[in-house]
Amino acid sequence: MNRRMVIVIGGGFAGIAAAVALTKAGHAVRLVEARGRLGGRAATLIDRTTGEPVDNGQHVLFGCYRETLALVDDLGRRDALTVQPALHVPFIGPDGVRRDLRCADLPAPFNLAAGLMRWSALDMRDRAAAVRLALAVRLGRGLPRPDETVDDWLARMGQTRRIRGWLWDPLAIAALNEPPGSAAAEMFTPVLRELLTGGRRSASLALPRVPLGELYAEPAQRYLAARGSSVHLGRPARVTVDRGRLIVRAGDARWPARAVIAAVPWHTFGALFEPAVPEALASIAASAAAMRPVPIVTVNIWYDRPVLDMPFVGLVGRTAQWVFDRAALVGRASSHVSVI
């Protein structure tokens, strides 16, 4: 096989996914990462006080994350995920009362419809509004306008205040990392479509039973090494276009490449190139530089005993998006809870 050398710059989740896919397709890959570890923001850090691993990044997956789950399969780590047979999300409302959304083990969208029909957080008007929205999304009706926010679109689609507060708003924040009043509805409807039109497990939650480093980063490094690709850590990279040829410099190394994939944070894209961004990429670099971050804050709390009877306690009020108890998954005596 004629193995073409491809260099992937950036060892976060996107870089790992690209390197694994290219290696699987038969290419020789160099994965170059400026930090001393892979994983990027989907990483495991060690808490200085307790010495326990703490995850930063995507704690919870949906069954409709097909490409992510396919990557986990390629890395041989599907056994490290617990996948719900059907969606079950406990909610704790502002009044402190727990009301579980428990869907049926049925094909989509009947699984979600059955769950909504018996969810005690809603009345019949709320349920009817949710079903109307679900049908519209499945049939491609009432599509968002280009300038419409999630708030505006949900209002236009006749969604009640209660169903928005209990379901659509938290889902929009979790999926888009922006408040519904500013998030683009055009980005939200594909998420709903995946949940409503996928397979039986599309809306189910998949929870890692191991730290994220053991789910993605470490298996990826082993996967690449076993198939003739390589990982280079602690090497900030720069790209030069020399008479039509791509040259990547990383420390003392200088590598020609048939192709380069930049899987770096948007704000560092322009700085990859020396002496300057190629003219063909100038507009992309300018657009990337104009982007602004929307941070996610995670608070980790340790208890001296288990505090939850299940690994996922769902949504709490309107401030805590997800509460996740790893102790309930891995069977530890102490309870480590992440509030995002």
mmCIF file of N, CA and C in Angstrom, residues 241-246:
data_model
loop_
_atom_site.group_PDB
_atom_site.id
_atom_site.type_symbol
_atom_site.label_atom_id
_atom_site.label_comp_id
_atom_site.label_asym_id
_atom_site.label_seq_id
_atom_site.Cartn_x
_atom_site.Cartn_y
_atom_site.Cartn_z
ATOM 1 N N VAL A 241 4.852 26.978 3.666
ATOM 2 C CA VAL A 241 4.611 26.560 2.290
ATOM 3 C C VAL A 241 5.798 27.026 1.466
ATOM 4 N N ASP A 242 6.624 26.067 1.020
ATOM 5 C CA ASP A 242 7.860 26.377 0.310
ATOM 6 C C ASP A 242 7.756 25.865 -1.122
ATOM 7 N N ARG A 243 7.547 26.812 -2.065
ATOM 8 C CA ARG A 243 7.418 26.470 -3.482
ATOM 9 C C ARG A 243 6.394 25.346 -3.706
ATOM 10 N N GLY A 244 5.258 25.530 -3.057
ATOM 11 C CA GLY A 244 4.167 24.583 -3.236
ATOM 12 C C GLY A 244 4.248 23.353 -2.362
ATOM 13 N N ARG A 245 5.325 23.213 -1.584
ATOM 14 C CA ARG A 245 5.468 22.054 -0.705
ATOM 15 C C ARG A 245 5.149 22.449 0.733
ATOM 16 N N LEU A 246 4.540 21.517 1.448
ATOM 17 C CA LEU A 246 4.213 21.743 2.854
ATOM 18 C C LEU A 246 5.350 21.224 3.725
#
